[in-house]
mmCIF file of C-alpha atoms and ligand atoms in Angstrom:
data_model
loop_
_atom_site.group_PDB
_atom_site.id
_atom_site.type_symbol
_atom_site.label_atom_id
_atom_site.label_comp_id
_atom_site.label_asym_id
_atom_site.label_seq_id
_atom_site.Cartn_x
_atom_site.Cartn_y
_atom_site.Cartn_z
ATOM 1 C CA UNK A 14 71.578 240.652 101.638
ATOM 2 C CA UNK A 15 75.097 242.110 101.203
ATOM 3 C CA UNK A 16 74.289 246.333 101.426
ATOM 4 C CA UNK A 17 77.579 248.698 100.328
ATOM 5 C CA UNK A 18 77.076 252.027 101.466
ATOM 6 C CA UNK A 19 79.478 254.530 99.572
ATOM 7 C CA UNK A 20 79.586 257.540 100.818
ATOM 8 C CA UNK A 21 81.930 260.908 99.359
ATOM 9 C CA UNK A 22 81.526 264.224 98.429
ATOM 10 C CA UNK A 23 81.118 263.011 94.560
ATOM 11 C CA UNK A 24 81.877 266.382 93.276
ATOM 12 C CA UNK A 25 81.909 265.461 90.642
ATOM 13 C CA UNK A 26 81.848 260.930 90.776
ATOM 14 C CA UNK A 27 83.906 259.930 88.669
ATOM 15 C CA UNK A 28 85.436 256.101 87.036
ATOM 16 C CA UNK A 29 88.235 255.856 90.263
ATOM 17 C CA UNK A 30 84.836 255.589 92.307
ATOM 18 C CA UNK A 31 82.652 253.004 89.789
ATOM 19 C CA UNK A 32 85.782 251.385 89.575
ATOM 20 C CA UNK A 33 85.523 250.751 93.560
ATOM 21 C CA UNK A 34 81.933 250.382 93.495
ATOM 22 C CA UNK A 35 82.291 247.527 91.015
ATOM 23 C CA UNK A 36 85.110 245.784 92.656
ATOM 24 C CA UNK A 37 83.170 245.508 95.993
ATOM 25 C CA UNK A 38 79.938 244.386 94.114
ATOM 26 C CA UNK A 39 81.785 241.562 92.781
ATOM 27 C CA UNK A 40 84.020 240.668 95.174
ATOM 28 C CA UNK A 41 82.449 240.527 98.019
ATOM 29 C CA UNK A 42 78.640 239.896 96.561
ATOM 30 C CA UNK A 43 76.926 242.873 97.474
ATOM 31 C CA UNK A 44 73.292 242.979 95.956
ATOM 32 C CA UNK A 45 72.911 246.689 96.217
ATOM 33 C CA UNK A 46 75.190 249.487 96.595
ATOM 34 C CA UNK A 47 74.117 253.076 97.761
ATOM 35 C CA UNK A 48 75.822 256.014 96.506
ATOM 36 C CA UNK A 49 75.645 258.351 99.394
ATOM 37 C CA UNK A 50 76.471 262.399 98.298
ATOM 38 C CA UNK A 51 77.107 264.189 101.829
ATOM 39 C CA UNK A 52 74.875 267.726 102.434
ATOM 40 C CA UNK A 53 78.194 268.645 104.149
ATOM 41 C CA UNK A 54 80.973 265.967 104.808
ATOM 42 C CA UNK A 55 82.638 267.118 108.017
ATOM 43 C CA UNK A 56 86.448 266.602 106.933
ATOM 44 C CA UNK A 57 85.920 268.564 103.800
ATOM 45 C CA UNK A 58 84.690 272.212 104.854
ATOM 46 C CA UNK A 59 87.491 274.236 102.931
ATOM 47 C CA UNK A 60 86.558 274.760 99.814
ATOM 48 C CA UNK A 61 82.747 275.435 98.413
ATOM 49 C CA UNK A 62 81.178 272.494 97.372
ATOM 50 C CA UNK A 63 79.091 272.296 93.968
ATOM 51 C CA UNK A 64 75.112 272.512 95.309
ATOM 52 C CA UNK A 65 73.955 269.066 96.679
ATOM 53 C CA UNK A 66 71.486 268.797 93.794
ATOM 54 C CA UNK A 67 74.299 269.218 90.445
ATOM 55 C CA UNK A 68 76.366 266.441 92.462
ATOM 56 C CA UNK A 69 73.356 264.249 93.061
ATOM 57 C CA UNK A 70 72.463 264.645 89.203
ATOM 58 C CA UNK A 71 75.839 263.372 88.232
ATOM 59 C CA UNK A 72 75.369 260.279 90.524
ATOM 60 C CA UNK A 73 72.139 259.585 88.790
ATOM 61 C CA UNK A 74 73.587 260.105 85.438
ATOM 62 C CA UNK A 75 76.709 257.712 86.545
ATOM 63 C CA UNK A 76 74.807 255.211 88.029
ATOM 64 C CA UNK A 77 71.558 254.839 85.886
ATOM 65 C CA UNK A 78 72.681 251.999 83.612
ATOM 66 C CA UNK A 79 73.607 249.545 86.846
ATOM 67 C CA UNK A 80 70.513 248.182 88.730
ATOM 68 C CA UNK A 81 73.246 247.505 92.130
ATOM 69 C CA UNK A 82 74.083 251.021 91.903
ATOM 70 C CA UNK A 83 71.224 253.271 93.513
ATOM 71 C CA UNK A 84 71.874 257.012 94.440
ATOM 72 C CA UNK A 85 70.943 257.776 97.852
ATOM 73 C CA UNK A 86 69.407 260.765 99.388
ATOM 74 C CA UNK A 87 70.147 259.765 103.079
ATOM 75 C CA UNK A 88 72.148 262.909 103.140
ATOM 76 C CA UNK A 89 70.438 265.272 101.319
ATOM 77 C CA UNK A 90 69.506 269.178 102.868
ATOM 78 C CA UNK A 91 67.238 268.979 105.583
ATOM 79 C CA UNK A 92 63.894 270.511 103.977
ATOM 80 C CA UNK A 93 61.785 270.479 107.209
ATOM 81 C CA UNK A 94 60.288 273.519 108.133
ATOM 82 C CA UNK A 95 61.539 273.738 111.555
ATOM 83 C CA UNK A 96 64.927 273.248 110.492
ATOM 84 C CA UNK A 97 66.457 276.995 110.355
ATOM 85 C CA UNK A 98 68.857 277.658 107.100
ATOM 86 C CA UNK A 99 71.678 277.907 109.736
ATOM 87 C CA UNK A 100 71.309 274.450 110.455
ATOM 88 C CA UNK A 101 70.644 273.810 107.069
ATOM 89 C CA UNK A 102 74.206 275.287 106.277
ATOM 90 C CA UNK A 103 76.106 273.762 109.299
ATOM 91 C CA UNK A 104 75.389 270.525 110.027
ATOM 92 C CA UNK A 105 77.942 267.996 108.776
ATOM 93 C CA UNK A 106 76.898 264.592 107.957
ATOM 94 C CA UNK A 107 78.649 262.297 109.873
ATOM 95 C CA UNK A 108 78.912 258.084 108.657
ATOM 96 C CA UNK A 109 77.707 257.057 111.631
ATOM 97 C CA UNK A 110 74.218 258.832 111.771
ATOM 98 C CA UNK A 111 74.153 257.387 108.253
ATOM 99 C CA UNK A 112 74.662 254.041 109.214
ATOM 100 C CA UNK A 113 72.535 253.690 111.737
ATOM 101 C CA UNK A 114 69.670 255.157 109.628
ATOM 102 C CA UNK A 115 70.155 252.562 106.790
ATOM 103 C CA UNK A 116 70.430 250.052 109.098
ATOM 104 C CA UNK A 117 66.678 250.864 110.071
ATOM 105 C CA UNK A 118 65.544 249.332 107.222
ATOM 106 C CA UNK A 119 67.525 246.096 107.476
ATOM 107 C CA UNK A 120 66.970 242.543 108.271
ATOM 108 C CA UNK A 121 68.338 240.774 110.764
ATOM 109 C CA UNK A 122 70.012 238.368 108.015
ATOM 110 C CA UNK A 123 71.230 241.859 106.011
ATOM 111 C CA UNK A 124 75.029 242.996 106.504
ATOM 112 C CA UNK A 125 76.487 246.199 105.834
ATOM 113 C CA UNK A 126 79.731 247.199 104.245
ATOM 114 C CA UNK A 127 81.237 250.502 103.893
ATOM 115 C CA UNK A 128 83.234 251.376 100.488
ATOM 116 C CA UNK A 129 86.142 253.800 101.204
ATOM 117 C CA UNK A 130 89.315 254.724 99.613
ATOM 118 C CA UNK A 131 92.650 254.171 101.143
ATOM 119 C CA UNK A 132 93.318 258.072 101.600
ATOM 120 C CA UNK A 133 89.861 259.022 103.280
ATOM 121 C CA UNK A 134 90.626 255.500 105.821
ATOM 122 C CA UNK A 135 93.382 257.330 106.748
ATOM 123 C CA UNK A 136 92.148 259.988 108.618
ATOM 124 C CA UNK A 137 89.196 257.465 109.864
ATOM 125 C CA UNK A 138 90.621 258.023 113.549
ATOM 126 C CA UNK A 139 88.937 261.197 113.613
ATOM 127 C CA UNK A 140 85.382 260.764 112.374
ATOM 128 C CA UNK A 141 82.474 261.239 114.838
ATOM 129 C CA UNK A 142 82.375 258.360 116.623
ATOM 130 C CA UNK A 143 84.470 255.865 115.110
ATOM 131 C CA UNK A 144 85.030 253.106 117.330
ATOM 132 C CA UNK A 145 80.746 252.359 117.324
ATOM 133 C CA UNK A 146 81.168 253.007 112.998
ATOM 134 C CA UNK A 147 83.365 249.684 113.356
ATOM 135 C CA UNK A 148 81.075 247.537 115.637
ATOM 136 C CA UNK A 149 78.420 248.796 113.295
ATOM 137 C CA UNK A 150 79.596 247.825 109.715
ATOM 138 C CA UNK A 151 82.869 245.825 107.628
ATOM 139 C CA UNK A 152 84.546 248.333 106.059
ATOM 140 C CA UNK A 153 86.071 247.666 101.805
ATOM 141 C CA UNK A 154 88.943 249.765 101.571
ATOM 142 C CA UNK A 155 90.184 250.688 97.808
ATOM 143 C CA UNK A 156 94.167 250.865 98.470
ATOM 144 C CA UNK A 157 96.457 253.266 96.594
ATOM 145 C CA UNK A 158 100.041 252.842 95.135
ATOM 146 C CA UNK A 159 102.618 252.650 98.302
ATOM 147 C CA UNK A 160 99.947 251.806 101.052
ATOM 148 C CA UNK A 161 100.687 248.637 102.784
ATOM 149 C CA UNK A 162 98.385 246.533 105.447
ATOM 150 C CA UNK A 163 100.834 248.248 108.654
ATOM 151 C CA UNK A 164 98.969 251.478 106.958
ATOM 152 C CA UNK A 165 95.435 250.315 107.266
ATOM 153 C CA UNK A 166 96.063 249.170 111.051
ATOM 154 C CA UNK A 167 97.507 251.845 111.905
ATOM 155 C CA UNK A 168 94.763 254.172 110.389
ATOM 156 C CA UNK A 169 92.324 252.595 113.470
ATOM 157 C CA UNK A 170 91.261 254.618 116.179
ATOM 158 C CA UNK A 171 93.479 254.013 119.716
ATOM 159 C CA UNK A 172 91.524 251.584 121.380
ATOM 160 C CA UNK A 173 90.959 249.561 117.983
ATOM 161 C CA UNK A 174 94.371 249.389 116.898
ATOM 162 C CA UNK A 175 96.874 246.793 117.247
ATOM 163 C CA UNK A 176 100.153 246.898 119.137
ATOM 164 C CA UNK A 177 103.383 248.225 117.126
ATOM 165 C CA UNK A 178 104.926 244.915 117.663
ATOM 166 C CA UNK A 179 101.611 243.140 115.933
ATOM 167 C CA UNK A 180 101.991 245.850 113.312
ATOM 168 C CA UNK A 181 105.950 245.710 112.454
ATOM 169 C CA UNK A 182 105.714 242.604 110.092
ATOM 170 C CA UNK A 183 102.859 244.523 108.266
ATOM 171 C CA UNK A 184 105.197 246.971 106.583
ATOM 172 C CA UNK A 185 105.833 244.802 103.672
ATOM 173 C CA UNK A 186 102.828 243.000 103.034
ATOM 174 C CA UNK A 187 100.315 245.050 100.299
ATOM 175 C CA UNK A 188 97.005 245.968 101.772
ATOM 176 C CA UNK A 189 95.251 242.994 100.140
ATOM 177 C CA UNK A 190 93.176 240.517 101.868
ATOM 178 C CA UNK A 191 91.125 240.687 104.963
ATOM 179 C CA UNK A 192 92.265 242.321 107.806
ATOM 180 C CA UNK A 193 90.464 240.664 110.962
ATOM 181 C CA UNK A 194 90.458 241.901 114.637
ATOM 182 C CA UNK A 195 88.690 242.110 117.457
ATOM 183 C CA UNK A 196 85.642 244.664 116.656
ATOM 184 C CA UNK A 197 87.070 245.222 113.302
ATOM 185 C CA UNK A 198 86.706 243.866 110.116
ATOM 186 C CA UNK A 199 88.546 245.283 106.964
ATOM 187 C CA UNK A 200 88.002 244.068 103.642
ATOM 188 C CA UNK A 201 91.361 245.481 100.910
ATOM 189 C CA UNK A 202 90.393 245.684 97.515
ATOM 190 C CA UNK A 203 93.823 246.380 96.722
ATOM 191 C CA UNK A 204 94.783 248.994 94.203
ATOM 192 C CA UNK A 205 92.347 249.611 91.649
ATOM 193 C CA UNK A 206 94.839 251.574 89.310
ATOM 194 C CA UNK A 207 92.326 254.589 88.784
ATOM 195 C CA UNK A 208 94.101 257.580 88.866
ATOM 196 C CA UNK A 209 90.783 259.915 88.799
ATOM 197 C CA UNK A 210 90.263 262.469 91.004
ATOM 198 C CA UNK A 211 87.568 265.142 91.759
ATOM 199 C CA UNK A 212 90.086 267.651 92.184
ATOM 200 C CA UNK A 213 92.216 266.871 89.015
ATOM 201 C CA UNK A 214 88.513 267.168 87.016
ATOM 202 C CA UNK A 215 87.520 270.478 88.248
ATOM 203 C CA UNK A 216 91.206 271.439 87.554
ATOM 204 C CA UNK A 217 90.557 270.201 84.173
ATOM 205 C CA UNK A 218 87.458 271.684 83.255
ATOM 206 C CA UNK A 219 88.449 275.448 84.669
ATOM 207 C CA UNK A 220 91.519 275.030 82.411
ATOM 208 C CA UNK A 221 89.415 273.826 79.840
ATOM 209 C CA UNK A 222 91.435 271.165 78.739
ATOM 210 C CA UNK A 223 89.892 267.550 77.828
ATOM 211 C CA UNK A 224 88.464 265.125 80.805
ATOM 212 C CA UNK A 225 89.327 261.841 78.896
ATOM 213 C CA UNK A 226 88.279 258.889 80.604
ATOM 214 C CA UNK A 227 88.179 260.038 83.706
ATOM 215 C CA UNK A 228 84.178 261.153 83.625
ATOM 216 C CA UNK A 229 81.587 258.867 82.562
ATOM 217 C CA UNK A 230 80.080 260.810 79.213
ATOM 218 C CA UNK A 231 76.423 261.544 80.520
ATOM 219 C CA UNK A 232 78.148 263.061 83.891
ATOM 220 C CA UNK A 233 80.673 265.332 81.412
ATOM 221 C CA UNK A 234 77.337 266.159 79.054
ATOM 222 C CA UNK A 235 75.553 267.807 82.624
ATOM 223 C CA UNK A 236 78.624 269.371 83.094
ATOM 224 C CA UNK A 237 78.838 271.122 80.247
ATOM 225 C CA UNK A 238 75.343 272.238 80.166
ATOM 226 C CA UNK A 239 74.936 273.287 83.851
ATOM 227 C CA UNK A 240 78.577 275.353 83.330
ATOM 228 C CA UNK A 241 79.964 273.714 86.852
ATOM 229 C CA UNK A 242 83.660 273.937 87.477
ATOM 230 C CA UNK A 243 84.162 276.686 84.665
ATOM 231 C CA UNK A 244 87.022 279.050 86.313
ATOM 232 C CA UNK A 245 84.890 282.487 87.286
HETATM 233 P P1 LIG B 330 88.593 265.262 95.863
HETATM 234 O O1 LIG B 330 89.627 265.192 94.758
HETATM 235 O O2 LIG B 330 87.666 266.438 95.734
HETATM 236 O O3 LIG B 330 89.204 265.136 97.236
HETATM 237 P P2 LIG B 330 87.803 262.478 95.408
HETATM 238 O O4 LIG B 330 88.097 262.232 93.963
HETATM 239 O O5 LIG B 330 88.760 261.872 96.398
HETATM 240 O O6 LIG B 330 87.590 264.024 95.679
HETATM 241 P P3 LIG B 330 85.486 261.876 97.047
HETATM 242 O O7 LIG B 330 84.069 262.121 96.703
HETATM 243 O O8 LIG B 330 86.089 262.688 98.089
HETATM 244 O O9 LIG B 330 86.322 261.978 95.659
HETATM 245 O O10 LIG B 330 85.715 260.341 97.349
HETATM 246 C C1 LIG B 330 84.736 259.457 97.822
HETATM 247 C C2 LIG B 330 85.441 258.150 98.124
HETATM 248 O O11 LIG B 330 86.012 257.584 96.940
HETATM 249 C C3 LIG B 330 86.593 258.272 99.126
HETATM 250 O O12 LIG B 330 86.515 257.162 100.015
HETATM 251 C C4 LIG B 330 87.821 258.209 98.258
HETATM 252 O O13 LIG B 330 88.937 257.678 98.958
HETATM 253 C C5 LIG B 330 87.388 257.286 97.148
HETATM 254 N N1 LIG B 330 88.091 257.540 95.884
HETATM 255 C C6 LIG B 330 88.178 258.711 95.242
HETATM 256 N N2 LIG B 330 88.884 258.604 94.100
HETATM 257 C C7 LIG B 330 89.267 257.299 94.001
HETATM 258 C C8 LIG B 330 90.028 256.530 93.038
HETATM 259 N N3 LIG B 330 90.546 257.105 91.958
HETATM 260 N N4 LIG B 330 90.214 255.214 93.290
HETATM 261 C C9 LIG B 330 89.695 254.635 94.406
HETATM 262 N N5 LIG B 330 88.975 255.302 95.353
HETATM 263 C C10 LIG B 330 88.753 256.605 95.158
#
């Protein structure tokens, strides 16, 4: 089976990411695709984050009418007792502990594919070990308006990426297609034309102006009746 794992802060999911989700499902045959809600996403520490549970609600809510799309808790709060509430509170969730502990549950004949947007592969240099996150998984990348395929290779950590030279003639070509190298293998979705964002929805809601289409109408419904991303 073809496995997307979709991992984000979701705070709050909204159509920009079903509208990636379903993209990948279709184009690239995945059976199942698990919405992953980080505890703590390591690149994301600066502002408070809406409790794991409210943003794990919404993915239910968004999800529950698509039998692909399954909510996962692989990154929920550790609730052990030996784990301390500092550690609790401070460990970030990093992809490639993820990956490895989906891929626990594979078969040998199963293949895993990451779903990412074009402006979180950006910074994918960084994460926790990224070189092993390539060898372990393809990746789906979403693009946005203005990215081109010199972009995505250039976005690859050192050792992955390809010379300038290989790179040059990349500057005009969209990030469509499949981008194919040694160790690396990048599936472009192109750009999905979904201008949501998390940020512009909590914006929205603390102004109190209207979400439109940007939230699916169960997710906005929780919203209201939980209160979350009312200005305090
Ligand atoms: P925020 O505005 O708080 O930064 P966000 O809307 O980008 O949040 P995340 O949960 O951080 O949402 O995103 C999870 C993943 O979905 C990331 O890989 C991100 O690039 C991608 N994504 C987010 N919004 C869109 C969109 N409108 N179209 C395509 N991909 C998106």
């Amino acid at each position: 089976m073809n496995i997307g794992l979709f991992g984000g802060t979701f705070d709050p999911v909204h159509r920009g990411h079903m509208a990636l989700a379903r993209a990948a499902l279709e184009r690239y045959k995945l059976h199942r695709i698990y919405f992953v809600p980080a505890n703590l996403p390591p690149h994301k520490q600066r502002r408070p984050h809406t409790a794991f549970v409210h943003r794990f609600a919404m993915l239910v809510l968004a999800t529950a009418q698509d039998k692909a799309f399954v909510p996962s808790l692989l990154e929920a709060p550790e609730e052990s007792d030996t784990a301390t509430r500092k550690d609790r509170q401070e460990k970030p969730n990093y992809t490639i502990d993820t990956v490895r502990r989906m891929k626990q549950g594979f078969k040998a004949s199963d293949k895993l594919f990451v779903l990412i947007g074009m402006d979180a592969f950006a910074d994918i240099a960084q994460w926790h070990q990224a070189e092993a996150l390539f060898r372990e998984c393809e990746f789906v990348v979403a693009g946005r308006p203005g990215f081109s395929l010199a972009d995505v290779a250039n976005a690859l950590p050192g050792s992955l990426r390809p010379r300038p030279e290989v790179t040059r003639p990349f500057q005009k070509q969209p990030a469509t297609g499949d981008l194919v190298l040694s160790g690396v293998t990048i599936h472009l979705l192109g750009d999905l034309h979904q201008p949501a964002s998390a940020t512009a929805i909590r914006q929205a809601v603390a102004a109190g102006k209207p979400l439109g289409r940007f939230v699916d109408p169960a997710v906005a419904e929780y919203m209201r009746k939980m209160g979350l991303y009312k200005a305090s």
